[in-house]
PDB file of C-alpha atoms in Angstrom:
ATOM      1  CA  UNK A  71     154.037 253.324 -96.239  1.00  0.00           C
ATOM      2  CA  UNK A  72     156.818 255.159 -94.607  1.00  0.00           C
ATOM      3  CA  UNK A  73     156.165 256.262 -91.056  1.00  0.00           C
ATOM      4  CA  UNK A  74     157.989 259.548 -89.589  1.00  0.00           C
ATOM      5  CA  UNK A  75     158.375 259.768 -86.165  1.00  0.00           C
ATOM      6  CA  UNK A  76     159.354 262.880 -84.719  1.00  0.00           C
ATOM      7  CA  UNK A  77     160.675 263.789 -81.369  1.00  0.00           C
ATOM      8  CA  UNK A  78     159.683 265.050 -78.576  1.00  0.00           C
ATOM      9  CA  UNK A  79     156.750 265.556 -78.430  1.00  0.00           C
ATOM     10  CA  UNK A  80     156.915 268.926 -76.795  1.00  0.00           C
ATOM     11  CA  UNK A  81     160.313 270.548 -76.323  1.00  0.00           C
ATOM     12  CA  UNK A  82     160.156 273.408 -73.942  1.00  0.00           C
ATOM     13  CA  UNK A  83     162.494 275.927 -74.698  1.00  0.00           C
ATOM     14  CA  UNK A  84     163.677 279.525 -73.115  1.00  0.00           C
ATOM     15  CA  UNK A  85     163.356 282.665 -75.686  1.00  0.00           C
ATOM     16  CA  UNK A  86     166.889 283.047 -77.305  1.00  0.00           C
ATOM     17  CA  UNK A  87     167.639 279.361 -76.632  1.00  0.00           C
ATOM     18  CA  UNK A  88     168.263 277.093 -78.750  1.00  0.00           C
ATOM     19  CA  UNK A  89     165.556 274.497 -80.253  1.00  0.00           C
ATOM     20  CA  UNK A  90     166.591 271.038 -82.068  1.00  0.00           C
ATOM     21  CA  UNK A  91     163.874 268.819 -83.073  1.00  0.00           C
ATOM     22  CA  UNK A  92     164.342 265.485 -84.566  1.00  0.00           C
ATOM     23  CA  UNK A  93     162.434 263.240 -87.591  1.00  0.00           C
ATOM     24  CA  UNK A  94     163.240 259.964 -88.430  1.00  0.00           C
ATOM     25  CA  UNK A  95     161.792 257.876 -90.971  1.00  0.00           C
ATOM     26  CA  UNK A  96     161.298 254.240 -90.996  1.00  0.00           C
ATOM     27  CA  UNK A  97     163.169 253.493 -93.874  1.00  0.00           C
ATOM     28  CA  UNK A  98     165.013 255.909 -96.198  1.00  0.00           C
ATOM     29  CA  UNK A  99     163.658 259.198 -97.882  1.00  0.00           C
ATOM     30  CA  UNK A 100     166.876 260.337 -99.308  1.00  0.00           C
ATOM     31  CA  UNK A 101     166.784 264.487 -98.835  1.00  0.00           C
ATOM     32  CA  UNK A 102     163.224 264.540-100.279  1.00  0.00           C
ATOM     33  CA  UNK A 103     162.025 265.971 -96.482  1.00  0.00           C
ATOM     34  CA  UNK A 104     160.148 269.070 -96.128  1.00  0.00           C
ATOM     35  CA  UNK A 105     159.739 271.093 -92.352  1.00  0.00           C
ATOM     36  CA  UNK A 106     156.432 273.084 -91.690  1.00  0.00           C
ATOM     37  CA  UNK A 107     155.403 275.334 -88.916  1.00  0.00           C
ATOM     38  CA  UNK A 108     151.982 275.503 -87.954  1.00  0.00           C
ATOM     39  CA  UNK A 109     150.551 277.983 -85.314  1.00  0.00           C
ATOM     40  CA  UNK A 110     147.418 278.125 -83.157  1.00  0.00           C
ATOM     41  CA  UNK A 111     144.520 278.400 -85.883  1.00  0.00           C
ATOM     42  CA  UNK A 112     146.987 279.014 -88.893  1.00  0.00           C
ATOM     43  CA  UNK A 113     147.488 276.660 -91.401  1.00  0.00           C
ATOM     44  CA  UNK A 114     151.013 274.982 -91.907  1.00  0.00           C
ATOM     45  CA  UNK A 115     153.930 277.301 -93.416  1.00  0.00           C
ATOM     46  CA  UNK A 116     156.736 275.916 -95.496  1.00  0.00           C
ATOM     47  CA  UNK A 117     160.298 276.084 -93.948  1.00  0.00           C
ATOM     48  CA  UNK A 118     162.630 273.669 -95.526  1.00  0.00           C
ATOM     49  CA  UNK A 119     162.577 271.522 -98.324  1.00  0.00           C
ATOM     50  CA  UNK A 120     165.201 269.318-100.033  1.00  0.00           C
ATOM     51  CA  UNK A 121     166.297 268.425 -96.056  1.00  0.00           C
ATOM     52  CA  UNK A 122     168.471 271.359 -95.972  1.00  0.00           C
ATOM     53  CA  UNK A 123     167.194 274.482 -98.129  1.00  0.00           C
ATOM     54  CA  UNK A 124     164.786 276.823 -96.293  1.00  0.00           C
ATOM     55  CA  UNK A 125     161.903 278.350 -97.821  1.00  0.00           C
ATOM     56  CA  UNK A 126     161.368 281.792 -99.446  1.00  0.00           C
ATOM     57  CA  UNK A 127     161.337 284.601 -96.651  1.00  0.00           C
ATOM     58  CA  UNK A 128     162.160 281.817 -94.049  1.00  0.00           C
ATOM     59  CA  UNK A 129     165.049 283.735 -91.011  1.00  0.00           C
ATOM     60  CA  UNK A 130     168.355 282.174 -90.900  1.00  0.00           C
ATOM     61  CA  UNK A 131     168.064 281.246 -87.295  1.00  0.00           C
ATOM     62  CA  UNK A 132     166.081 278.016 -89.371  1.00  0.00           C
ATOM     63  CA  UNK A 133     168.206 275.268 -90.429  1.00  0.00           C
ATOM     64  CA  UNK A 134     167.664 271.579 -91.510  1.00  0.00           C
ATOM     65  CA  UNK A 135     170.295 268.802 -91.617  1.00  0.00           C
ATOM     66  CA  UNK A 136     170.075 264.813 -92.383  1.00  0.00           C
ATOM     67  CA  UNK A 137     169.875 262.539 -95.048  1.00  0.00           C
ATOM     68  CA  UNK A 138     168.325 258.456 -95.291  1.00  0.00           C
ATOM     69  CA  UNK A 139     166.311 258.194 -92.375  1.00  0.00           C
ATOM     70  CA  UNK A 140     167.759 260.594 -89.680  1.00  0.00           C
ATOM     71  CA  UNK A 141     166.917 264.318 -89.732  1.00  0.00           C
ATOM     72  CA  UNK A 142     167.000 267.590 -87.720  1.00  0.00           C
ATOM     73  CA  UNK A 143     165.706 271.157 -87.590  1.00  0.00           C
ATOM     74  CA  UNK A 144     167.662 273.293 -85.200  1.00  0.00           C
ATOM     75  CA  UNK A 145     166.007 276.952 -83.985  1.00  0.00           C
ATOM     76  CA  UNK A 146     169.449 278.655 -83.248  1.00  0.00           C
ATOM     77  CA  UNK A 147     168.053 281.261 -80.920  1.00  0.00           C
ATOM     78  CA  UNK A 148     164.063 280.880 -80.451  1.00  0.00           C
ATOM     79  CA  UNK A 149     162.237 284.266 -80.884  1.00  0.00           C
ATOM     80  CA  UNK A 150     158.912 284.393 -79.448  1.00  0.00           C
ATOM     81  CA  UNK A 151     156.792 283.949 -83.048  1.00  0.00           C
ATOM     82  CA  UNK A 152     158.514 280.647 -83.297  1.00  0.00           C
ATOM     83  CA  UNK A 153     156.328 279.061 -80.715  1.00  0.00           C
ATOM     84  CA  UNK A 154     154.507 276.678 -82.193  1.00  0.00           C
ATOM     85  CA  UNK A 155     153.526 272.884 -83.518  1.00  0.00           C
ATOM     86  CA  UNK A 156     156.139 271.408 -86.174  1.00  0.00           C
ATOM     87  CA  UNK A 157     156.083 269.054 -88.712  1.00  0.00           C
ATOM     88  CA  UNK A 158     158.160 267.214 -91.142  1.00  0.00           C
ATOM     89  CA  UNK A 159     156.946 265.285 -94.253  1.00  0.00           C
ATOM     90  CA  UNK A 160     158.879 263.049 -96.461  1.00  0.00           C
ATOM     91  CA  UNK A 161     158.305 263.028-100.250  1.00  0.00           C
ATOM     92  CA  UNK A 162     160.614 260.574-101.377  1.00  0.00           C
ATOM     93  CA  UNK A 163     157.671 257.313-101.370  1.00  0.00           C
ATOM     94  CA  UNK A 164     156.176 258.219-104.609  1.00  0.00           C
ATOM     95  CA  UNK A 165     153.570 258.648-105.024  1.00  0.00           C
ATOM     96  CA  UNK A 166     152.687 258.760-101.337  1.00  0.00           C
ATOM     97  CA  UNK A 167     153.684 261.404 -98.830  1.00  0.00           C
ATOM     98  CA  UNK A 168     153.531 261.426 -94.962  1.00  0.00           C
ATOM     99  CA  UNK A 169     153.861 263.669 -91.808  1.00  0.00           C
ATOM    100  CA  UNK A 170     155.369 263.173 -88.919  1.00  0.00           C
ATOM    101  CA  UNK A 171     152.900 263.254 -85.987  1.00  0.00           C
ATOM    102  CA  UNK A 172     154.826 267.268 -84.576  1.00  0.00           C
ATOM    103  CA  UNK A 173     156.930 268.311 -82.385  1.00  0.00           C
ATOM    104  CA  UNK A 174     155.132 271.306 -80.082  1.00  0.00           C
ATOM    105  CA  UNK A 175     157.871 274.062 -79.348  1.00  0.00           C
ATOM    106  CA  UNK A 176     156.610 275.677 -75.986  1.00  0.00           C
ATOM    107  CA  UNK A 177     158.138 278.635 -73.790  1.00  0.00           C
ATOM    108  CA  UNK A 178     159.798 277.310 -70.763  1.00  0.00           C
TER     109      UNK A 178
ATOM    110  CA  UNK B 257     151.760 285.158-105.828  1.00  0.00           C
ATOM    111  CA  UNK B 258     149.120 282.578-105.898  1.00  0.00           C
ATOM    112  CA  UNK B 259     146.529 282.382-102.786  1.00  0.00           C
ATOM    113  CA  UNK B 260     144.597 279.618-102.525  1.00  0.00           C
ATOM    114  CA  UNK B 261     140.260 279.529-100.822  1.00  0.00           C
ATOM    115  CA  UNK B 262     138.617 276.505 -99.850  1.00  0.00           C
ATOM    116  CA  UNK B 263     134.685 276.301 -99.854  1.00  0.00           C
ATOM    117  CA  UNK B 264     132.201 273.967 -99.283  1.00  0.00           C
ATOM    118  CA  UNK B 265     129.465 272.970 -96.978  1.00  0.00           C
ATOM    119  CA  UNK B 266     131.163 272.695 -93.330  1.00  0.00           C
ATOM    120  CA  UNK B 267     128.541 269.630 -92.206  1.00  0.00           C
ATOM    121  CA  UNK B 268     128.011 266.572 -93.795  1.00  0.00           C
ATOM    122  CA  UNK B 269     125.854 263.571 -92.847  1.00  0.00           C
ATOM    123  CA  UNK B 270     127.624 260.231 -92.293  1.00  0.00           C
ATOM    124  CA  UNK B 271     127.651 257.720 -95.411  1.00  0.00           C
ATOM    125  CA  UNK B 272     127.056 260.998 -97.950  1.00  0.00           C
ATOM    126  CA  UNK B 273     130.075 262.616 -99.747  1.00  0.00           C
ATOM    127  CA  UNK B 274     132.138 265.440 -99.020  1.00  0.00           C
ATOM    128  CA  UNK B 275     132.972 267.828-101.294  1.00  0.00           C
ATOM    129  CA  UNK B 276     135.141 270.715-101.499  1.00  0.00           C
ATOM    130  CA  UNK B 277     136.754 273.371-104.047  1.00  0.00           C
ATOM    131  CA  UNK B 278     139.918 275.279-103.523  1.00  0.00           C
ATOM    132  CA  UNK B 279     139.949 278.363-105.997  1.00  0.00           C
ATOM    133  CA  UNK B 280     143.282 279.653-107.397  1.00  0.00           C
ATOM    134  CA  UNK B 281     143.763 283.154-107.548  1.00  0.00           C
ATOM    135  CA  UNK B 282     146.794 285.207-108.350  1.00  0.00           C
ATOM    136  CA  UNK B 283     147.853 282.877-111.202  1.00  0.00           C
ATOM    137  CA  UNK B 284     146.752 279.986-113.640  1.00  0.00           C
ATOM    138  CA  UNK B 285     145.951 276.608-112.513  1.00  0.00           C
ATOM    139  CA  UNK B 286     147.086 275.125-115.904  1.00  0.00           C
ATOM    140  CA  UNK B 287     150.327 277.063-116.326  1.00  0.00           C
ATOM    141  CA  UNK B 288     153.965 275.660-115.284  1.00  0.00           C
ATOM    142  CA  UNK B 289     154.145 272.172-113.291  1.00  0.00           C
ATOM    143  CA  UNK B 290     152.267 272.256-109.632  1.00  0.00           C
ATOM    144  CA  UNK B 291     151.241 269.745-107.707  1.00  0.00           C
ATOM    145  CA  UNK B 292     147.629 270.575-106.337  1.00  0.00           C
ATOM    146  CA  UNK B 293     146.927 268.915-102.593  1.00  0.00           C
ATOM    147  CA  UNK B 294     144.373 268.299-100.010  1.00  0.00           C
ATOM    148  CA  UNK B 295     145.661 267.835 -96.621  1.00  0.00           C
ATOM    149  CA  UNK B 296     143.729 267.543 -93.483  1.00  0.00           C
ATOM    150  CA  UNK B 297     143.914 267.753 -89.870  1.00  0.00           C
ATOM    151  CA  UNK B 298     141.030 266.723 -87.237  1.00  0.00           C
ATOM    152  CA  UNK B 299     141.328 268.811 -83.852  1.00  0.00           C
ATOM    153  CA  UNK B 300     144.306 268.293 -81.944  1.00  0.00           C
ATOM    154  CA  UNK B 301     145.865 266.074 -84.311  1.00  0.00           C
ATOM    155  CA  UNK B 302     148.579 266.099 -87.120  1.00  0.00           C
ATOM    156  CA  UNK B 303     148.796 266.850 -90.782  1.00  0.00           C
ATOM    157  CA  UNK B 304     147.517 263.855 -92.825  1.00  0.00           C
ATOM    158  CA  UNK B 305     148.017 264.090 -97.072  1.00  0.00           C
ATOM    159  CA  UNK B 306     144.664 263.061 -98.940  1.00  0.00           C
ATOM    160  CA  UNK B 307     146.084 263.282-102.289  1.00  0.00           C
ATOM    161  CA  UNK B 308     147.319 265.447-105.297  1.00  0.00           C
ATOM    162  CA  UNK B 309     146.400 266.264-108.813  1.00  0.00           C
ATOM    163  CA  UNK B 310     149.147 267.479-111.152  1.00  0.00           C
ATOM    164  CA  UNK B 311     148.764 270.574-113.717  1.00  0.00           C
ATOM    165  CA  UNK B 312     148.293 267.811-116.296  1.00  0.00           C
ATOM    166  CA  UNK B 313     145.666 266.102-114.368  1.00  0.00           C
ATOM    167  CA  UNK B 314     146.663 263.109-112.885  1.00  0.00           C
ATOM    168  CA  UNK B 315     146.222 262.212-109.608  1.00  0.00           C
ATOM    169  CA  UNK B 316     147.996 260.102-106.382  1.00  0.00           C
ATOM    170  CA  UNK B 317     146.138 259.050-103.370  1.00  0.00           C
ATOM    171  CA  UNK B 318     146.675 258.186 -99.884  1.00  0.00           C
ATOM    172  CA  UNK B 319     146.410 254.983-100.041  1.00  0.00           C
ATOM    173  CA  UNK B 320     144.281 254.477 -96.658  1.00  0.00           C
ATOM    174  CA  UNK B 321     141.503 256.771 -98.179  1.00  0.00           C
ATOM    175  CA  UNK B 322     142.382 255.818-102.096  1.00  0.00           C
ATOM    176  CA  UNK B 323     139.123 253.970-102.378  1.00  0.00           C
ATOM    177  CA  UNK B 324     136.971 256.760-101.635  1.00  0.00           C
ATOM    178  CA  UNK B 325     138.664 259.929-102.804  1.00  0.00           C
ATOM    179  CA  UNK B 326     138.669 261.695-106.140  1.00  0.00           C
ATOM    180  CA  UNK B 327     140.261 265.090-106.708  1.00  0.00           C
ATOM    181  CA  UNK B 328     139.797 266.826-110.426  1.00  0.00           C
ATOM    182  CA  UNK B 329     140.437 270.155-111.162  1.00  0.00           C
ATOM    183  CA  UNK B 330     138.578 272.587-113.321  1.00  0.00           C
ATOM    184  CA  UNK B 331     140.786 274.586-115.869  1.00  0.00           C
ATOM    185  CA  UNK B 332     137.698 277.010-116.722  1.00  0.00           C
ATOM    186  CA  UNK B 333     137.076 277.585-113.255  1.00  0.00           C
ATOM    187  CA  UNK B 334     140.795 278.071-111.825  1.00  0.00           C
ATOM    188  CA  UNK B 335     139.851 275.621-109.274  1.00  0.00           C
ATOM    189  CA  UNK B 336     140.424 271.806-108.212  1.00  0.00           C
ATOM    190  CA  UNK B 337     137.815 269.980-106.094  1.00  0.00           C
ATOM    191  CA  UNK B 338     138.364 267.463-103.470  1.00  0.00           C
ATOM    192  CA  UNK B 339     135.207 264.722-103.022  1.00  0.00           C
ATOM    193  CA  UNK B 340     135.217 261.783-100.508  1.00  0.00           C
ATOM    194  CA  UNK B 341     132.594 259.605-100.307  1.00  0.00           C
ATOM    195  CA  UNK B 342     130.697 257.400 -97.438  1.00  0.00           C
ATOM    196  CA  UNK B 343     132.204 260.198 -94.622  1.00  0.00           C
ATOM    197  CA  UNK B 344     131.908 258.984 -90.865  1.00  0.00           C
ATOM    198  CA  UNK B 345     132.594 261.124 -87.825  1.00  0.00           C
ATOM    199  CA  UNK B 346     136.335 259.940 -88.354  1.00  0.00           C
ATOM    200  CA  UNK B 347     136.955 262.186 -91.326  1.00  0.00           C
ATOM    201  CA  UNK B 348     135.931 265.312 -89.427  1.00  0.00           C
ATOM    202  CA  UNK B 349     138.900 267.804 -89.656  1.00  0.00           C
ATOM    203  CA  UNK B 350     139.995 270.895 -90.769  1.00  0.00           C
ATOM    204  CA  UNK B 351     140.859 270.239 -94.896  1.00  0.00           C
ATOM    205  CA  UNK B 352     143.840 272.376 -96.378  1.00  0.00           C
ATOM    206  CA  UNK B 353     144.591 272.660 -99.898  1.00  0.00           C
ATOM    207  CA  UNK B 354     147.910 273.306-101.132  1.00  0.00           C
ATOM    208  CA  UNK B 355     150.328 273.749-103.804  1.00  0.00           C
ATOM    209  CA  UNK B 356     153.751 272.865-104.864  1.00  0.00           C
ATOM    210  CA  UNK B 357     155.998 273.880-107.851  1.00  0.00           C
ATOM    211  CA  UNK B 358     157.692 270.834-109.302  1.00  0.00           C
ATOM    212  CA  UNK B 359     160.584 271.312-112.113  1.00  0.00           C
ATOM    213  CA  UNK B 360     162.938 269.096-114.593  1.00  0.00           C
ATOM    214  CA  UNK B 361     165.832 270.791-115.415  1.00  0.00           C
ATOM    215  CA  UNK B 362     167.788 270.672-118.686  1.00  0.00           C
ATOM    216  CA  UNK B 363     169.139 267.425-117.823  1.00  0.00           C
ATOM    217  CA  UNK B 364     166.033 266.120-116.285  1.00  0.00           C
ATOM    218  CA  UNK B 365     166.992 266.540-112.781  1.00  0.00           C
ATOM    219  CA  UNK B 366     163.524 266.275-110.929  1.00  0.00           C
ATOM    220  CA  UNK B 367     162.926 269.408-108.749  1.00  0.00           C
ATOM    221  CA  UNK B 368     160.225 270.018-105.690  1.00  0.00           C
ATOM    222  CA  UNK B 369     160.333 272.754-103.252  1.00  0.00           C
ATOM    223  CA  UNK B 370     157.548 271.832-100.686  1.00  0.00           C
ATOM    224  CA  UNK B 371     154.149 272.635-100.618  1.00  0.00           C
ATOM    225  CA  UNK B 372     154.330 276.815 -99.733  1.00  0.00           C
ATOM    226  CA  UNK B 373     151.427 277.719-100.476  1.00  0.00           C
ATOM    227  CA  UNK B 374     148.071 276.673 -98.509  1.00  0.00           C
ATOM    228  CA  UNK B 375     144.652 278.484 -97.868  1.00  0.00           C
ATOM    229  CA  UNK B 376     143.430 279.450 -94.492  1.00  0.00           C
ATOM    230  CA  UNK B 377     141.625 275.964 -94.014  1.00  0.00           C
ATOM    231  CA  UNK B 378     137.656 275.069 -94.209  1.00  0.00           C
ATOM    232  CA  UNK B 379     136.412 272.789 -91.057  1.00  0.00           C
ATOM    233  CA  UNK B 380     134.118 270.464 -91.498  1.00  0.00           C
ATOM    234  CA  UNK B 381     131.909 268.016 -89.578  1.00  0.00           C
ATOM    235  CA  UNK B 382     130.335 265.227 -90.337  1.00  0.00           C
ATOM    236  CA  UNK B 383     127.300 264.765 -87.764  1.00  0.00           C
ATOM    237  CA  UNK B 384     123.429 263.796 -88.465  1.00  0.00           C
TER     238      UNK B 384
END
Protein backbone atom coordinates (compact mmCIF):
# COMPACT_ATOMS: atom_id res chain seq x y z
CA UNK A 1 0.00 0.00 0.00
CA UNK A 2 1.26 3.43 -0.64
CA UNK A 3 1.32 5.72 2.36
CA UNK A 4 0.93 9.71 1.87
CA UNK A 5 2.23 11.75 4.33
CA UNK A 6 1.37 15.22 4.34
CA UNK A 7 2.83 18.16 6.08
CA UNK A 8 2.30 20.03 8.64
CA UNK A 9 0.03 19.15 10.36
CA UNK A 10 -1.49 22.53 10.95
CA UNK A 11 -0.07 25.50 9.07
CA UNK A 12 -1.21 28.74 10.53
CA UNK A 13 -1.52 31.28 8.11
CA UNK A 14 -2.50 35.26 8.03
CA UNK A 15 -5.64 36.15 5.59
CA UNK A 16 -4.05 37.23 2.20
CA UNK A 17 -0.91 35.18 2.97
CA UNK A 18 0.25 32.73 1.34
CA UNK A 19 -0.42 28.84 2.19
CA UNK A 20 1.90 25.85 0.78
CA UNK A 21 1.15 22.47 1.96
CA UNK A 22 3.12 19.48 1.11
CA UNK A 23 2.24 15.45 0.21
CA UNK A 24 4.63 12.97 -0.32
CA UNK A 25 4.12 9.51 -1.12
CA UNK A 26 6.14 6.58 -0.19
CA UNK A 27 6.91 5.44 -3.42
CA UNK A 28 5.79 6.90 -6.78
CA UNK A 29 2.16 7.88 -7.94
CA UNK A 30 3.12 9.47 -11.14
CA UNK A 31 0.53 12.73 -11.47
CA UNK A 32 -2.42 10.43 -10.57
CA UNK A 33 -2.86 12.84 -7.12
CA UNK A 34 -6.02 14.46 -6.33
CA UNK A 35 -6.32 17.65 -3.46
CA UNK A 36 -9.63 17.95 -1.39
CA UNK A 37 -10.83 20.53 1.00
CA UNK A 38 -12.94 19.59 3.71
CA UNK A 39 -14.61 22.09 6.18
CA UNK A 40 -16.09 21.85 9.68
CA UNK A 41 -19.17 19.38 9.14
CA UNK A 42 -18.93 19.45 5.20
CA UNK A 43 -17.92 16.69 3.35
CA UNK A 44 -14.61 16.79 1.22
CA UNK A 45 -14.65 19.07 -2.09
CA UNK A 46 -12.56 18.28 -5.11
CA UNK A 47 -9.72 20.79 -5.96
CA UNK A 48 -7.11 19.28 -8.12
CA UNK A 49 -6.72 16.27 -9.93
CA UNK A 50 -4.09 14.98 -12.40
CA UNK A 51 -1.40 16.80 -9.70
CA UNK A 52 -1.80 20.00 -11.43
CA UNK A 53 -5.44 20.65 -12.98
CA UNK A 54 -7.96 22.20 -10.56
CA UNK A 55 -11.43 21.26 -10.39
CA UNK A 56 -14.59 22.75 -12.00
CA UNK A 57 -15.47 26.21 -10.28
CA UNK A 58 -12.21 25.82 -8.17
CA UNK A 59 -10.45 30.06 -7.77
CA UNK A 60 -7.15 30.46 -9.31
CA UNK A 61 -5.51 31.45 -6.10
CA UNK A 62 -5.47 27.12 -6.02
CA UNK A 63 -2.61 25.53 -7.58
CA UNK A 64 -0.96 22.02 -7.45
CA UNK A 65 2.59 21.11 -8.55
CA UNK A 66 4.77 17.68 -8.30
CA UNK A 67 5.19 14.58 -9.89
CA UNK A 68 6.70 10.74 -8.43
CA UNK A 69 6.51 11.09 -4.90
CA UNK A 70 6.86 14.86 -4.04
CA UNK A 71 3.85 17.21 -4.27
CA UNK A 72 2.48 20.66 -3.32
CA UNK A 73 -0.67 22.78 -3.13
CA UNK A 74 0.09 26.43 -2.74
CA UNK A 75 -2.99 28.99 -1.49
CA UNK A 76 -1.50 32.18 -3.21
CA UNK A 77 -3.34 34.63 -1.02
CA UNK A 78 -5.64 32.78 1.72
CA UNK A 79 -9.23 34.24 1.81
CA UNK A 80 -11.07 33.54 4.85
CA UNK A 81 -13.46 30.45 3.29
CA UNK A 82 -10.24 28.67 2.70
CA UNK A 83 -9.81 27.80 6.31
CA UNK A 84 -10.00 24.47 6.62
CA UNK A 85 -8.66 20.57 6.83
CA UNK A 86 -6.84 19.33 3.48
CA UNK A 87 -6.23 16.30 1.92
CA UNK A 88 -4.46 14.67 -0.87
CA UNK A 89 -5.10 11.14 -2.29
CA UNK A 90 -3.09 9.27 -4.76
CA UNK A 91 -4.77 7.10 -7.43
CA UNK A 92 -2.00 5.77 -9.21
CA UNK A 93 -1.88 2.03 -6.91
CA UNK A 94 -4.60 0.41 -8.79
CA UNK A 95 -6.79 -0.66 -7.70
CA UNK A 96 -6.19 0.86 -4.27
CA UNK A 97 -6.37 4.52 -3.34
CA UNK A 98 -5.16 6.39 -0.18
CA UNK A 99 -5.31 9.77 1.73
CA UNK A 100 -2.97 11.53 3.25
CA UNK A 101 -3.69 11.94 6.99
CA UNK A 102 -4.50 16.48 6.27
CA UNK A 103 -3.00 19.30 6.61
CA UNK A 104 -5.37 21.84 8.93
CA UNK A 105 -5.05 25.49 7.42
CA UNK A 106 -5.80 27.78 10.53
CA UNK A 107 -5.92 31.76 10.85
CA UNK A 108 -2.90 33.04 12.55
CA UNK B 1 -25.49 17.70 -12.15
CA UNK B 2 -25.63 14.56 -10.21
CA UNK B 3 -26.19 14.80 -6.20
CA UNK B 4 -25.62 12.01 -4.37
CA UNK B 5 -27.93 10.83 -0.50
CA UNK B 6 -26.75 8.34 1.78
CA UNK B 7 -29.29 6.40 4.08
CA UNK B 8 -29.27 3.84 6.40
CA UNK B 9 -29.69 3.01 10.00
CA UNK B 10 -27.10 5.40 11.97
CA UNK B 11 -26.51 2.51 14.94
CA UNK B 12 -25.43 -0.79 14.54
CA UNK B 13 -24.63 -3.51 17.09
CA UNK B 14 -21.07 -4.90 17.12
CA UNK B 15 -20.49 -8.30 15.09
CA UNK B 16 -23.89 -7.41 12.81
CA UNK B 17 -23.51 -5.74 9.34
CA UNK B 18 -23.69 -2.36 8.21
CA UNK B 19 -25.45 -1.35 5.48
CA UNK B 20 -25.92 1.66 3.53
CA UNK B 21 -27.42 3.08 0.09
CA UNK B 22 -26.33 6.19 -1.67
CA UNK B 23 -29.16 7.24 -4.22
CA UNK B 24 -28.21 9.01 -7.50
CA UNK B 25 -30.21 11.74 -8.54
CA UNK B 26 -29.76 14.23 -11.30
CA UNK B 27 -28.51 11.56 -13.75
CA UNK B 28 -28.22 7.71 -14.53
CA UNK B 29 -26.18 5.42 -12.55
CA UNK B 30 -25.61 3.14 -15.63
CA UNK B 31 -24.81 5.83 -18.19
CA UNK B 32 -21.08 6.97 -19.21
CA UNK B 33 -18.01 5.46 -17.09
CA UNK B 34 -18.08 6.50 -13.11
CA UNK B 35 -16.49 5.14 -10.52
CA UNK B 36 -19.01 4.80 -7.50
CA UNK B 37 -17.12 5.13 -3.81
CA UNK B 38 -17.57 4.80 -0.17
CA UNK B 39 -15.23 6.73 1.87
CA UNK B 40 -15.28 7.21 5.54
CA UNK B 41 -14.05 9.25 8.27
CA UNK B 42 -14.43 8.50 12.22
CA UNK B 43 -14.42 11.86 14.35
CA UNK B 44 -11.41 13.78 14.25
CA UNK B 45 -9.72 11.67 11.87
CA UNK B 46 -8.86 11.51 8.06
CA UNK B 47 -10.46 10.34 4.89
CA UNK B 48 -10.09 6.53 4.55
CA UNK B 49 -11.36 4.81 0.84
CA UNK B 50 -13.61 1.60 1.48
CA UNK B 51 -13.94 0.73 -2.05
CA UNK B 52 -15.54 1.39 -5.55
CA UNK B 53 -17.90 -0.18 -7.97
CA UNK B 54 -17.62 0.80 -11.64
CA UNK B 55 -20.77 1.63 -14.03
CA UNK B 56 -20.19 -1.91 -15.30
CA UNK B 57 -20.20 -3.40 -11.93
CA UNK B 58 -17.07 -4.42 -10.78
CA UNK B 59 -15.66 -3.65 -7.76
CA UNK B 60 -11.98 -2.79 -5.83
CA UNK B 61 -11.53 -2.91 -2.16
CA UNK B 62 -9.41 -1.56 0.46
CA UNK B 63 -7.56 -4.13 1.07
CA UNK B 64 -7.52 -3.78 5.09
CA UNK B 65 -11.42 -4.10 5.06
CA UNK B 66 -11.55 -6.36 1.61
CA UNK B 67 -12.66 -9.34 3.61
CA UNK B 68 -15.67 -7.89 4.93
CA UNK B 69 -16.98 -5.36 2.44
CA UNK B 70 -19.27 -5.72 -0.54
CA UNK B 71 -20.58 -2.77 -2.53
CA UNK B 72 -23.30 -3.56 -5.54
CA UNK B 73 -25.28 -1.17 -7.11
CA UNK B 74 -28.86 -1.30 -8.20
CA UNK B 75 -29.53 -0.09 -11.87
CA UNK B 76 -33.49 -0.13 -11.21
CA UNK B 77 -33.10 1.75 -8.20
CA UNK B 78 -30.40 4.50 -9.29
CA UNK B 79 -28.57 3.54 -6.27
CA UNK B 80 -25.35 1.51 -5.06
CA UNK B 81 -25.21 0.04 -1.53
CA UNK B 82 -22.30 -0.26 0.70
CA UNK B 83 -22.51 -3.50 3.38
CA UNK B 84 -19.74 -4.41 5.92
CA UNK B 85 -20.04 -7.11 7.99
CA UNK B 86 -18.91 -8.16 11.77
CA UNK B 87 -18.73 -4.01 12.63
CA UNK B 88 -16.86 -3.16 16.01
CA UNK B 89 -16.74 0.24 17.64
CA UNK B 90 -13.61 0.80 15.28
CA UNK B 91 -15.66 1.26 12.15
CA UNK B 92 -17.73 4.05 13.68
CA UNK B 93 -17.41 7.12 11.32
CA UNK B 94 -19.06 9.35 9.24
CA UNK B 95 -19.46 7.20 5.57
CA UNK B 96 -19.33 9.38 2.28
CA UNK B 97 -20.21 8.18 -1.00
CA UNK B 98 -18.80 9.54 -4.02
CA UNK B 99 -18.36 9.63 -7.62
CA UNK B 100 -15.83 10.00 -10.28
CA UNK B 101 -15.99 10.28 -14.14
CA UNK B 102 -13.36 8.07 -15.71
CA UNK B 103 -12.67 8.33 -19.71
CA UNK B 104 -10.49 6.53 -22.63
CA UNK B 105 -9.90 8.68 -25.27
CA UNK B 106 -9.62 7.85 -28.98
CA UNK B 107 -6.30 6.49 -28.48
CA UNK B 108 -7.03 4.89 -25.22
CA UNK B 109 -5.45 7.38 -23.06
CA UNK B 110 -7.00 6.54 -19.54
CA UNK B 111 -8.69 9.67 -18.03
CA UNK B 112 -9.87 10.42 -14.15
CA UNK B 113 -10.73 13.71 -12.78
CA UNK B 114 -11.15 13.04 -8.96
CA UNK B 115 -13.95 12.13 -7.09
CA UNK B 116 -16.24 15.74 -7.26
CA UNK B 117 -19.05 14.72 -6.34
CA UNK B 118 -19.98 13.41 -2.64
CA UNK B 119 -23.25 13.52 -0.49
CA UNK B 120 -23.55 15.37 2.72
CA UNK B 121 -22.35 12.21 4.79
CA UNK B 122 -24.53 9.65 7.09
CA UNK B 123 -22.82 8.98 10.73
CA UNK B 124 -23.02 6.00 12.13
CA UNK B 125 -22.27 4.15 15.38
CA UNK B 126 -21.79 1.00 16.20
CA UNK B 127 -22.67 0.57 20.08
CA UNK B 128 -24.91 -2.25 21.94
Amino acid sequence: EIVMTQSPATLSVSPGERATLSCRASQSVSSNLAWYQQKPGQAPRLLIYGASTRATGIPARFSGSGSGTDFTLTISSLQSEDFAVYYCQQYNNWPSWTFGQGTKVEIK
Amino acid sequence: QVQLQESGPGLVKPSQTLSLTCTVSGGSISSGSYYWSWIRQPAGKGLEWIGRIYTSGSTNYNPSLKSRVTISVDTSKNQFSLKLSSVTAADTAVYYCASALYYYDSSGVYYYNGMDVWGQGTTVTVSS
